[in-house]
Structure formats: C-alpha cells, structure tokens
Short mmCIF file of C-alpha atoms (C1' of nucleotides) in Angstrom, two decimals:
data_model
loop_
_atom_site.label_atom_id
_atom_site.label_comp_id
_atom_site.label_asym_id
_atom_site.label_seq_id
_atom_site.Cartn_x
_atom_site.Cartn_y
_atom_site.Cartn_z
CA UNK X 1 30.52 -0.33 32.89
CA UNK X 2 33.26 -0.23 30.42
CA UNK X 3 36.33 2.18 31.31
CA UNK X 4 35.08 4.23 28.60
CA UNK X 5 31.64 4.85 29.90
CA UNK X 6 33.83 5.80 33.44
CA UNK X 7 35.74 8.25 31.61
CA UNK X 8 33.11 10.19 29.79
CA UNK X 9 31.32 10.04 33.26
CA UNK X 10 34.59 11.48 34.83
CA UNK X 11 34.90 14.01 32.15
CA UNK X 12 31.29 15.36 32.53
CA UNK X 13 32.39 16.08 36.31
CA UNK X 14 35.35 17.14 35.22
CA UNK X 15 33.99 19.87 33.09
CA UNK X 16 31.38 20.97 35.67
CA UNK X 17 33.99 21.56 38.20
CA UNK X 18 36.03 23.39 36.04
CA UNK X 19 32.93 25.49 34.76
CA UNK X 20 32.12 25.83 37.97
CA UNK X 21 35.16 27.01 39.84
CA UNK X 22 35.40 29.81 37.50
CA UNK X 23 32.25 30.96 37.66
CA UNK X 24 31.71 30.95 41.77
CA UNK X 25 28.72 28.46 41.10
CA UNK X 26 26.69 31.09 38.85
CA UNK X 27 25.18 30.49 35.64
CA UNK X 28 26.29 27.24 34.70
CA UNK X 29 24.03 25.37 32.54
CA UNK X 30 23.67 21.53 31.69
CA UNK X 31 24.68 23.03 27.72
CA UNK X 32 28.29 24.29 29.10
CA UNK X 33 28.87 21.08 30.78
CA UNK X 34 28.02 19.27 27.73
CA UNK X 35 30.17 21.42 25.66
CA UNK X 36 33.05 21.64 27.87
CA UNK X 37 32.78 17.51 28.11
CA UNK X 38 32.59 17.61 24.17
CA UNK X 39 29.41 15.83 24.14
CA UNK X 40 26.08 16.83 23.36
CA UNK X 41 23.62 18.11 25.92
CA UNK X 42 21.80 14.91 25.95
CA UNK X 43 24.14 12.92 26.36
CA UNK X 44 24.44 14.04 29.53
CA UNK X 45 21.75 12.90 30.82
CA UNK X 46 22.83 9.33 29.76
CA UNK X 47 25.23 9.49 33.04
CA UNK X 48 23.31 11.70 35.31
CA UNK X 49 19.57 11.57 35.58
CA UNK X 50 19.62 15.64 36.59
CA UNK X 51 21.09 18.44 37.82
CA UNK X 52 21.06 17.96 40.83
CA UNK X 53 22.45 14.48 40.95
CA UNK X 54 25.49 15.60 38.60
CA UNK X 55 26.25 18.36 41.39
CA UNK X 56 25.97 15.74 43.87
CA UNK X 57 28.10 13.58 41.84
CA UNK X 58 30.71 16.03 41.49
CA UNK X 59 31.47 16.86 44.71
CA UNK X 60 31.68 13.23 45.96
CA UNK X 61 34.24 13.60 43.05
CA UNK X 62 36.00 16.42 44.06
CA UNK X 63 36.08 15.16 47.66
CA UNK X 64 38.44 12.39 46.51
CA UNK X 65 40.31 14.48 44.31
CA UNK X 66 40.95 16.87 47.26
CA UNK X 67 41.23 13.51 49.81
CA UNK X 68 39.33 15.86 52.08
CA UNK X 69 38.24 12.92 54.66
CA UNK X 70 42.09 12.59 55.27
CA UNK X 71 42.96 15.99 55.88
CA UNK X 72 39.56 16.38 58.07
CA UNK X 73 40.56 13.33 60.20
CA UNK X 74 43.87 14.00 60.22
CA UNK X 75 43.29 17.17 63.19
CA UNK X 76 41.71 14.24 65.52
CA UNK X 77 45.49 12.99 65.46
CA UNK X 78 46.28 16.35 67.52
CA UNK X 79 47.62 15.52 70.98
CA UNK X 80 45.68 18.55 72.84
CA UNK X 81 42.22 19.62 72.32
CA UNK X 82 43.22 23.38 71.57
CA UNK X 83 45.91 21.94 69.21
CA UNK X 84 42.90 19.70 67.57
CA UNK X 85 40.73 22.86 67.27
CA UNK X 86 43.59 24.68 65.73
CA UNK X 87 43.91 22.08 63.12
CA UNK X 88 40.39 21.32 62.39
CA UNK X 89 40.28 25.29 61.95
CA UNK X 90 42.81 25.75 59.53
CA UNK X 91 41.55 21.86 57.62
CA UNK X 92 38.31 23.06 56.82
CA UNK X 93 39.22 26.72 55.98
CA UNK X 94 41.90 25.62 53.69
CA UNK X 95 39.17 23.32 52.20
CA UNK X 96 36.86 25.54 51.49
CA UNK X 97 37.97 27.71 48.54
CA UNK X 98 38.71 24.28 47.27
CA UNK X 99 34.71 23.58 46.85
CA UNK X 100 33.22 26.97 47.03
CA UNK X 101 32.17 26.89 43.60
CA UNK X 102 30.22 23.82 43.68
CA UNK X 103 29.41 24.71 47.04
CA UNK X 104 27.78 28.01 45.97
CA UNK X 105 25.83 25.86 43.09
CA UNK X 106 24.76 22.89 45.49
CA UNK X 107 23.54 25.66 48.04
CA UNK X 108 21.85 27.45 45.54
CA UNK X 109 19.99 24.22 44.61
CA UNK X 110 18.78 23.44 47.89
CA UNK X 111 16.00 26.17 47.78
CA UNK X 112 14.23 24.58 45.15
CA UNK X 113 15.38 20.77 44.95
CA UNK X 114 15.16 18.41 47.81
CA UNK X 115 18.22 16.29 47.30
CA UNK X 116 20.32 18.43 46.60
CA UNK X 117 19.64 20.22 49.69
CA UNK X 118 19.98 16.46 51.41
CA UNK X 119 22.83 16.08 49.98
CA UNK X 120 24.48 19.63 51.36
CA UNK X 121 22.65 19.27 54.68
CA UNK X 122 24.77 15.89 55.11
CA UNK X 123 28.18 17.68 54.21
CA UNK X 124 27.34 19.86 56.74
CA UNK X 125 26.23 17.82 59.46
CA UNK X 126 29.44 15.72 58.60
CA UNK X 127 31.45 19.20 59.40
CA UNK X 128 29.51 19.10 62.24
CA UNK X 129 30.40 16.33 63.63
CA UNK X 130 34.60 18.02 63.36
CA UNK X 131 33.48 20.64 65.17
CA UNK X 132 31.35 18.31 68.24
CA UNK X 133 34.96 16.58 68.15
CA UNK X 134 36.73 19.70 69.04
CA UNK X 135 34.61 20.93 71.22
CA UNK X 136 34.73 17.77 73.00
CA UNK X 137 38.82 17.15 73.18
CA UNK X 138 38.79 20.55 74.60
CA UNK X 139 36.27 19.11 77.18
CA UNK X 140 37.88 16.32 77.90
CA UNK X 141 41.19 18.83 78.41
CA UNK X 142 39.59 20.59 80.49
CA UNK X 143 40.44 23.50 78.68
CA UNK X 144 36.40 24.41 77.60
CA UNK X 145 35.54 28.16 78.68
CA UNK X 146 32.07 27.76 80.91
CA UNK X 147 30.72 30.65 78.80
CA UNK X 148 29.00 28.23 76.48
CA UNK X 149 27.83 24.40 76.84
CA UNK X 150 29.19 22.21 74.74
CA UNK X 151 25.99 22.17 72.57
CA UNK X 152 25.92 25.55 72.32
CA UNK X 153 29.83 26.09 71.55
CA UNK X 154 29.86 23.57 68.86
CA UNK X 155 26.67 25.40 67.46
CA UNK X 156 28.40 28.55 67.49
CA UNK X 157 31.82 27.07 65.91
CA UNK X 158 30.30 25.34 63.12
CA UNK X 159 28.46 28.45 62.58
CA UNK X 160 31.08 30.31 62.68
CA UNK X 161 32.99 28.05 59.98
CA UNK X 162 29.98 28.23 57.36
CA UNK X 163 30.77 28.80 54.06
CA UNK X 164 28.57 31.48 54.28
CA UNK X 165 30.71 33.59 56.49
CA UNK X 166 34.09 32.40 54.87
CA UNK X 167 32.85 34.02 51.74
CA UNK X 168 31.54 36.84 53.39
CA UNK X 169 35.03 37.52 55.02
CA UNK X 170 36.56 36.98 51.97
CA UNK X 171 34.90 38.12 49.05
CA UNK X 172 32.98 41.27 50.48
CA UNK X 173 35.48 42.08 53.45
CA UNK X 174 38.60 41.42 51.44
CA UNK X 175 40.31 39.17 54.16
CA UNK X 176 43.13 36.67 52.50
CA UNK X 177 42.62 33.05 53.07
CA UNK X 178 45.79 33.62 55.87
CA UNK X 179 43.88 36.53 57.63
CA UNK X 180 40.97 34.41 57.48
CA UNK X 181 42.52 31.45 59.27
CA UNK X 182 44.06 33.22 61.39
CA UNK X 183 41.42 35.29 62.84
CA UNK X 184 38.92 32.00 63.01
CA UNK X 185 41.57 30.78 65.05
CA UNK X 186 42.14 33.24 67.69
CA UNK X 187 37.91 34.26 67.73
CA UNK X 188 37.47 30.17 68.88
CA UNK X 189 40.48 30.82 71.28
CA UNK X 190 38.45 33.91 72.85
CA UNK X 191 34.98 31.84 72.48
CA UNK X 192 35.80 28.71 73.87
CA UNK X 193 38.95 28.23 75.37
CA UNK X 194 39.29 29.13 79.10
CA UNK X 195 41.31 32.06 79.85
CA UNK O 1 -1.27 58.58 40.73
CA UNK O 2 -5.00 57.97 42.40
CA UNK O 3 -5.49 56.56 45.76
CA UNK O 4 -7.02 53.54 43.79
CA UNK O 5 -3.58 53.59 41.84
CA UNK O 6 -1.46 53.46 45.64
CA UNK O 7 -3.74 50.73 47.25
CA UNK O 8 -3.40 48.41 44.84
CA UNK O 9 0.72 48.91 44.48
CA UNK O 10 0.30 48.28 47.80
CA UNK O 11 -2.05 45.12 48.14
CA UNK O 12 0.16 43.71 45.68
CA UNK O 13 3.34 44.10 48.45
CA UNK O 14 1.22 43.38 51.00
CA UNK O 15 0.36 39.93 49.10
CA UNK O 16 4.38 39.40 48.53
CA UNK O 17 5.15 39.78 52.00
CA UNK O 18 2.27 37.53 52.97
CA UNK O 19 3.25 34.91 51.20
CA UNK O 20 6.85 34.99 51.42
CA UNK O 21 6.66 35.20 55.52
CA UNK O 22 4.31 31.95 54.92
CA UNK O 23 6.61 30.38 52.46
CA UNK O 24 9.96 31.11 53.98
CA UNK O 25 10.49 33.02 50.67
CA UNK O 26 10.57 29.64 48.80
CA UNK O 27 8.64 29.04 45.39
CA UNK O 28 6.41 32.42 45.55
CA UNK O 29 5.82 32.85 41.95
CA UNK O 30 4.56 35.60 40.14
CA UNK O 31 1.17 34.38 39.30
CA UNK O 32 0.90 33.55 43.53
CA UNK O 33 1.26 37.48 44.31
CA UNK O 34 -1.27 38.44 41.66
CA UNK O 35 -3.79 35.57 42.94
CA UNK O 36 -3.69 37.10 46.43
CA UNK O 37 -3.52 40.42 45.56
CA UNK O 38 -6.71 39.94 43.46
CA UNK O 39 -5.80 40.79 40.34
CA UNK O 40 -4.16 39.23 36.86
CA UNK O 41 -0.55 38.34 36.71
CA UNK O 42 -0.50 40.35 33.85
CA UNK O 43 -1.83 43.43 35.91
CA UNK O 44 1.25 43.15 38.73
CA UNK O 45 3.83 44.46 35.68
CA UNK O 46 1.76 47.42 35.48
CA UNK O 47 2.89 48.56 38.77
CA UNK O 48 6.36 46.69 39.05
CA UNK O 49 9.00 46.27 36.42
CA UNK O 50 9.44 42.52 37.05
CA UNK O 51 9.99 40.45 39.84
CA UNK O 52 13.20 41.49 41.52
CA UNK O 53 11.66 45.45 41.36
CA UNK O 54 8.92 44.20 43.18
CA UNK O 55 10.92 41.92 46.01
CA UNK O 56 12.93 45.79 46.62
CA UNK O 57 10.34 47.58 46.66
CA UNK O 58 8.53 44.93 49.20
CA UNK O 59 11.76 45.20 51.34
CA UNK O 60 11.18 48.65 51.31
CA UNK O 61 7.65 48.80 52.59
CA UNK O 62 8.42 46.15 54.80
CA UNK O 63 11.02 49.08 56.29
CA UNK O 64 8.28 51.21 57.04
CA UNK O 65 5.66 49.67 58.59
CA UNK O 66 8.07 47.93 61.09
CA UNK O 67 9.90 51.06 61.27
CA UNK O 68 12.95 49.55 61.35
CA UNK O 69 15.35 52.37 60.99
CA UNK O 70 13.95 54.39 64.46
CA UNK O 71 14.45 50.60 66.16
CA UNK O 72 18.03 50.27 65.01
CA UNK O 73 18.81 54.22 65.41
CA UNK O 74 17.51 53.74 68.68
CA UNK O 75 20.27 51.74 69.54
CA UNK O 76 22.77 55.02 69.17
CA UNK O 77 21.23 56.37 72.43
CA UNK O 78 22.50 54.15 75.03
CA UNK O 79 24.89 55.82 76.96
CA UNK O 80 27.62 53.07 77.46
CA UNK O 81 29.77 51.40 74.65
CA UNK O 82 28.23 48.08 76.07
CA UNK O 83 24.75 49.32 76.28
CA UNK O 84 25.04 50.29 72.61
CA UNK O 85 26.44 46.91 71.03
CA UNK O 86 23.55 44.78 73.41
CA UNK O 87 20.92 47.42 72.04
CA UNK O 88 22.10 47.01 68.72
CA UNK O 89 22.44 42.95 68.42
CA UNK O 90 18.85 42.87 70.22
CA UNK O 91 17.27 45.63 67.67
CA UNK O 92 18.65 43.80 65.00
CA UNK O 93 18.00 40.50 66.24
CA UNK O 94 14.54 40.86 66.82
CA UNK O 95 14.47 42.66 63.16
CA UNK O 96 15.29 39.38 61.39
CA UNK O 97 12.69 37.11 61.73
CA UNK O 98 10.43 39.70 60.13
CA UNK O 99 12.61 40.10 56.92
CA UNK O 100 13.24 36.65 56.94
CA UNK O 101 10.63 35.30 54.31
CA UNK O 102 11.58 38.54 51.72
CA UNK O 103 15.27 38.72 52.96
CA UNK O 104 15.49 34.61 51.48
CA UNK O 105 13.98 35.40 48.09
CA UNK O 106 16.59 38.79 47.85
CA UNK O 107 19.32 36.95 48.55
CA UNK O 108 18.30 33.94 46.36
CA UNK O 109 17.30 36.71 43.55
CA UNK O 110 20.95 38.13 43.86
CA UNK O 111 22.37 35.07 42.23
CA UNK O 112 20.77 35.97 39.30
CA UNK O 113 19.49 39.57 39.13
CA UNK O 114 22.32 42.27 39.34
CA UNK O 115 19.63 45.11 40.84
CA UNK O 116 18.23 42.54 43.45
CA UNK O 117 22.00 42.00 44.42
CA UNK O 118 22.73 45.71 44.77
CA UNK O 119 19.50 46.48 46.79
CA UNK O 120 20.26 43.33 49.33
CA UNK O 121 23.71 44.63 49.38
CA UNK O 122 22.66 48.02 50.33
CA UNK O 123 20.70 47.08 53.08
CA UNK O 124 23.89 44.78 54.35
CA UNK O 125 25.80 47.83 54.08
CA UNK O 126 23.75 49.85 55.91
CA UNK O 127 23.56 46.96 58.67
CA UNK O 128 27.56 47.34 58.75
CA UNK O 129 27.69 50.67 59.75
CA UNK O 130 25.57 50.08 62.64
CA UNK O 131 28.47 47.11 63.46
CA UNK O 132 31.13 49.81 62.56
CA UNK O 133 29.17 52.17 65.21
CA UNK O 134 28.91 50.16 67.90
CA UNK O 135 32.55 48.44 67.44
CA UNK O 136 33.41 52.66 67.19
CA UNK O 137 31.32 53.19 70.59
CA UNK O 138 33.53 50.39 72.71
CA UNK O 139 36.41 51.99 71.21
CA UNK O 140 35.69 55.48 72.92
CA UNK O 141 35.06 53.58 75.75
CA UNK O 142 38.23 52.04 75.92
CA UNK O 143 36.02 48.79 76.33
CA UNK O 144 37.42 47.49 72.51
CA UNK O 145 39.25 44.04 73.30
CA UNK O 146 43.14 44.64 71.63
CA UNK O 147 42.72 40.60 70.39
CA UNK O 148 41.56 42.71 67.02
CA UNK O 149 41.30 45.92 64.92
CA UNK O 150 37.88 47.78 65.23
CA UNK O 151 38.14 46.99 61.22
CA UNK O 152 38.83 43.54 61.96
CA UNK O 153 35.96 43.35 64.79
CA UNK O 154 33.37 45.59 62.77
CA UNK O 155 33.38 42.49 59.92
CA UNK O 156 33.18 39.92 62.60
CA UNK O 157 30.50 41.43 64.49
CA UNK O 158 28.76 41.99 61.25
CA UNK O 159 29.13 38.32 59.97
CA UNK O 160 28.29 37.04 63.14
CA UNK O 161 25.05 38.67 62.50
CA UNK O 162 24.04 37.62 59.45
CA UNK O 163 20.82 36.80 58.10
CA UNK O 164 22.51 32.84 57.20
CA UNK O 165 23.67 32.86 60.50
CA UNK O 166 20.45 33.55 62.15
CA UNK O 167 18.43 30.81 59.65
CA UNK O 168 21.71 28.45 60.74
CA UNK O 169 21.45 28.91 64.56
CA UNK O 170 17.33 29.12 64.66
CA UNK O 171 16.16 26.63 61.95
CA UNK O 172 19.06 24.30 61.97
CA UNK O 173 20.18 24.21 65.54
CA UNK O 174 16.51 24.87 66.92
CA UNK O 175 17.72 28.08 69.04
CA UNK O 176 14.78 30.07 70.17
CA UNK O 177 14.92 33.75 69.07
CA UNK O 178 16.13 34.06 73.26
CA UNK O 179 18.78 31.86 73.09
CA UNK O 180 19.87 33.56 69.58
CA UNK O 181 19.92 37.19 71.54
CA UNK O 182 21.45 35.83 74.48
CA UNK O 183 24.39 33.92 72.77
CA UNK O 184 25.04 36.54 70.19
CA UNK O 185 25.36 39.32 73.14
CA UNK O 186 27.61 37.23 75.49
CA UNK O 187 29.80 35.85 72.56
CA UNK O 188 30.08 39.77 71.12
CA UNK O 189 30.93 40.50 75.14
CA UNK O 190 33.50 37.66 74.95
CA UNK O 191 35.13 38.74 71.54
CA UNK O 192 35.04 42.24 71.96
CA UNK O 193 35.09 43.80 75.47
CA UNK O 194 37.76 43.75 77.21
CA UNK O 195 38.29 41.79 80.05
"C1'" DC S 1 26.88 -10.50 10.07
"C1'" DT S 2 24.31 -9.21 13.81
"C1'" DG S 3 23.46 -7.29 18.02
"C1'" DT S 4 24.72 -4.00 21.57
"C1'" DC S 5 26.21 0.27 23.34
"C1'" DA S 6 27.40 5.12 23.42
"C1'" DA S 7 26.35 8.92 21.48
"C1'" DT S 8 23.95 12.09 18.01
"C1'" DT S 9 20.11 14.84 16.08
"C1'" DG S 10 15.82 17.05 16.05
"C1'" DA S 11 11.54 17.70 18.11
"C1'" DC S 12 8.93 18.67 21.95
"C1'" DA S 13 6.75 19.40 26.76
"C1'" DC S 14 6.95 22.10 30.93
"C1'" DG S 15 7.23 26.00 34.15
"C1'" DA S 16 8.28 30.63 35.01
"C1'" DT S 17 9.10 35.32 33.48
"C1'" DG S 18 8.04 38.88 30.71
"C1'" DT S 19 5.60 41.24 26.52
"C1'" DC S 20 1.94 42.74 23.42
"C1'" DA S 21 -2.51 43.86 21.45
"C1'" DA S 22 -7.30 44.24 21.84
"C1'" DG S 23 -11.06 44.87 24.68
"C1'" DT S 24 -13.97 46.38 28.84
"C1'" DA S 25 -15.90 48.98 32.60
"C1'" DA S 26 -15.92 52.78 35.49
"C1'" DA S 27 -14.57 57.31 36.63
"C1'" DT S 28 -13.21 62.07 34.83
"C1'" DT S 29 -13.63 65.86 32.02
"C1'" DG S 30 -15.29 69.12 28.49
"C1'" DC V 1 -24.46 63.63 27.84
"C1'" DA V 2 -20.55 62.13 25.11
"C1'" DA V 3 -15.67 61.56 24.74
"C1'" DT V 4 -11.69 60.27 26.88
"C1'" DT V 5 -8.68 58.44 30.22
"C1'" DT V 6 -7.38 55.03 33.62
"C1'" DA V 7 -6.96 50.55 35.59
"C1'" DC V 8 -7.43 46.24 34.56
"C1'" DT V 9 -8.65 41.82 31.83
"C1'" DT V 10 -7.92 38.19 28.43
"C1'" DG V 11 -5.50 35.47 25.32
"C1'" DA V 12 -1.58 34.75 22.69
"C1'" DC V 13 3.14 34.51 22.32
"C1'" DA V 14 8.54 34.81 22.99
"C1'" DT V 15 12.39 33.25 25.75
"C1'" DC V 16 15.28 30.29 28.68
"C1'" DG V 17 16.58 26.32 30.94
"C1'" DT V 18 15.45 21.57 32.21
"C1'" DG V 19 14.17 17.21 31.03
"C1'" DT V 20 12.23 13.53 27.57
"C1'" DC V 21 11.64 10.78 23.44
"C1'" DA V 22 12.31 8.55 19.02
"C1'" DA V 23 15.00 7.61 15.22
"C1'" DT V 24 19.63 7.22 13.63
"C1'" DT V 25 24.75 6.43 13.32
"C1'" DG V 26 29.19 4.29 14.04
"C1'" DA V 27 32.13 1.23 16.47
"C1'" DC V 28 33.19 -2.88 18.44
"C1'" DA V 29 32.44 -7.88 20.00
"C1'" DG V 30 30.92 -12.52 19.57
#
DNA sequence: CTGTCAATTGACACGATGTCAAGTAAATTG
DNA sequence: CAATTTACTTGACATCGTGTCAATTGACAG
C-alpha cells in the first residue's frame, strides 16, 4: 500500500514493457523482468501472482500511459460517419505499434492460459465495439454501401484492423505505418462506403 | 527403409493430425502422438528429430492426401481474370479448415522454433503467389481496380486470406464456411475489380 | 525494543522436450 | 541353425521455465 510498494509494482511493468517492446513479445522470461526491475525473480511474484496477470497488468498500464481510451473516443467526436471511420482508422492503427509487443506476448498466452486469453478477447471486443460505432454513424449517414449488413461490415472492418494483419502488412510486406493507414483507409472507403 | 519402417512414420502423422484437428492444435504434447500412434514417446524421436520436424513433416503429408496443390493449381484454369480470383479464394477457402488444427500449432511453434517458422512461412509464400497470380490475371484482363498497385492488392488479397483471419471471421464471429466464401469473394470483387 | 514489511537466498516441485544406455523380440542373412 | 540387424521398449536423467516455500535480513515505525 505504501508508495514504495506502488513503485516497485510500477517498475516491474515498467521493465516488462521495455523488455518487451524490444523483443516483439518473444522470449521474455519472468528472470529478465526481475533483472531489468533490479529485483530478484521472486520477488516478483510478491506483486503479481503469474505471468499472465503481470501481462495483463501491464497493458492496463500501458493503456494509461498511451491514454488510449481518449484517443479511441476521441473519433466518435467526428461530425460525419466517413469522417468518424477515417479517424477511428488512423486511432487504432497509430495505436497499435504502440502495444504490439505486449500484444504479441498476451496473444501468444492465450493458447495455453485462459485469462490471459480473457483478458485479450475483451481488448478486442472493446475495438469492436469502435468499429460497430463506425459502421453505424455511416448508417445513420446514410452513407453505408448495401454490399454488406452492418453485422457483416463491422465483422469485416474489425477484421480487417487485427493486429494480425497490421503486422502482417508491416513486418512481412514492408508497408510503413503511413502506407498502412492509408491503404486501411481507402480499402474501408471501397468496402463500405457507397459509391 | 521397410514398409514396417514407412507405416509407422506414418501412423505417427496420422496420430498428429488426428489429434491436432480434434484439439484445434492446442496442448497436443509429445507423449499424446506416441499414445495414439501406439508406441513409446521415446520411439516417435526415432523417426522425427523433435517436435517442430514432426508438425512439417505432418503439414506435408497433410498436402498430399488432400492434394492440395492440384485444388489450388486448378484455380489457374479458369478462363476469366474473375473466374480465377473466385476459384482461387474458394480452393483456398475450403483448404483451411483442414490445416486448421496443424496450421495453429505451426504458427504457435514459429514463436519459438526458427525451422517451424521457415516451413509455415514457406507455405504462406507459396499461398502469395497464388494472390500475386490471380491479382496478375485481373490485370491482363484489364479488370484490376486503379484504387491500388497489383503489389499493393496482391498483399491485401493475401492478408485478407489469412489463416487468423479465417479463425477470426469463423470462430469469433460464427460465419459459416458459406458466408466466409461468399464475403471474401464479393469484398475481393469490391476491392479489386473494377467497376 | 519489537513487530512488520519488502525483499533476499536457496531449495524444490512440476511439466514438457529431448537424450542416453541397456535390453528385448522378431525378422534377415550367412 | 546361429548370428546379426532392426524396430522398439524401459527407465533414468538433463534442461528450461514457471511457480512455491521456508528461513533470513535490513529498514522503518510505534
């Protein structure tokens, strides 16, 4: 409870993003993030009862850091929905090379350990719930192409969006973050906005 | 080198894919494969290196007795630009669900193991240039949308057609493997033909 | 001075992979 | 038929990473 306990809590999240930023997510054991805190391995488990919660922990943590919810949010502000999607677009894809290393570690996690999959699957459904939004103000515009429903097109946006395929673009296509945004936007222009 | 030698290299595989299309290629351990396959766990590293030799060479066998190359070569006879990408997003389509179970433990395997990485990423390669052939086919068609590059389009198509996508649309959203075909040939249509 | 709290150290269990040596049983060969 | 080879078995053991436990230390607070 004391502000020192809070700090060696902070600096064990500290050290785990750091560790894992670097290291896209791979290979990072509970000893590095115990070194790189400058306490022993042990000792971590003091603050953290596992793995998985300190991955869960950290990315609540880095979510403030980042003020992600505010940036999110801040595209429902758009006056028109094609403006909203636009924004939402470029929020999330700026976001995510922000997280993708602790990303890449919760994911990872997921096949083996139920909360930490819980705790990505709620991230995600969160995103989700941006994408529903956008969909919708285009709706509500008028502006949604008939191709898809609305289920369907926020399916295939928040699809689209995944992590998955930003890293795919990225890493293995060798898109830059701008070509990535860019393209996002004008493939959800051609998907769902009526010509 | 004896027929007994081949059948039970094989039984083993055969016991890997069994269990990984059961398990969704989650928690399929070692000793599981050698349980099934009738024989000591000891007895599998006789025939396989170690673990991520024997996921390959299961991905390999899995090849051939689905025959997947003639299904997705097939695809390069349709006559039409068109009638080549909707052949080729069906072929492969309908290809997924029965990699899916090995497929998961590659691509889980490829965090860790460097050779399991290499073989998934071979096969993703490979699944490119049928992207890159069908973008190539629209092209001579003068069907290819200007909104982007055939480069651009080729890694668009072939994220769009990922394995993660596929799990993300089918598990997730609770598409049926219709809907998935469907969607994925009228959003390629919107994104890549022109009007 | 005494208790509490954070952290340390060393030891250890577990699960999974992978290795090694010795032994067996059946088929193959001289 | 006897010797050898082949495929496999058994049991033991190393390694790595996670997670636990008990005993100890050092600081700080009442």
């Amino acid at each position: 409870m004391s502000s020192d306990n809070l700090s060696t809590k902070n600096r064990i999240l500290q050290a785990a993003l750091d560790l894992l930023e670097t290291s896209h997510g791979k290979g990072v054991r509970m000893s590095d993030i115990a070194k790189r805190a400058g306490i022993s391995r042990q000792a971590v488990y003091l603050h953290y009862e596992n793995r998985a919660a300190l991955l869960i922990a950290a990315t609540k943590y880095l979510d403030d850091l980042k003020d992600s919810n505010a940036r999110l949010l801040a595209s429902r502000t758009a006056s028109t929905g094609m403006q909203r999607l636009d924004a939402y677009i470029e929020a999330w894809g700026e976001y995510i090379p922000e997280i993708y290393g602790v990303a890449k570690a919760l994911m990872a996690m997921s096949d083996t350990d139920e909360a930490a999959y819980a705790a990505w699957d709620d991230r995600m459904q969160a995103m989700r719930e941006g994408c529903a939004a956008a969909i919708e103000a285009l709706h509500r515009d008028n502006m949604l192409s008939p191709t898809f429903s609305s289920e369907h097109a926020t399916d295939i946006l928040w699809t689209q969006l995944s992590v998955r395929n930003w890293e795919q673009l990225t890493q293995q296509c060798g898109w830059t973050q701008a070509q990535y945004i860019a393209a996002q936007k004008k493939l959800a222009h051609t998907c769902f906005v009526k010509a």
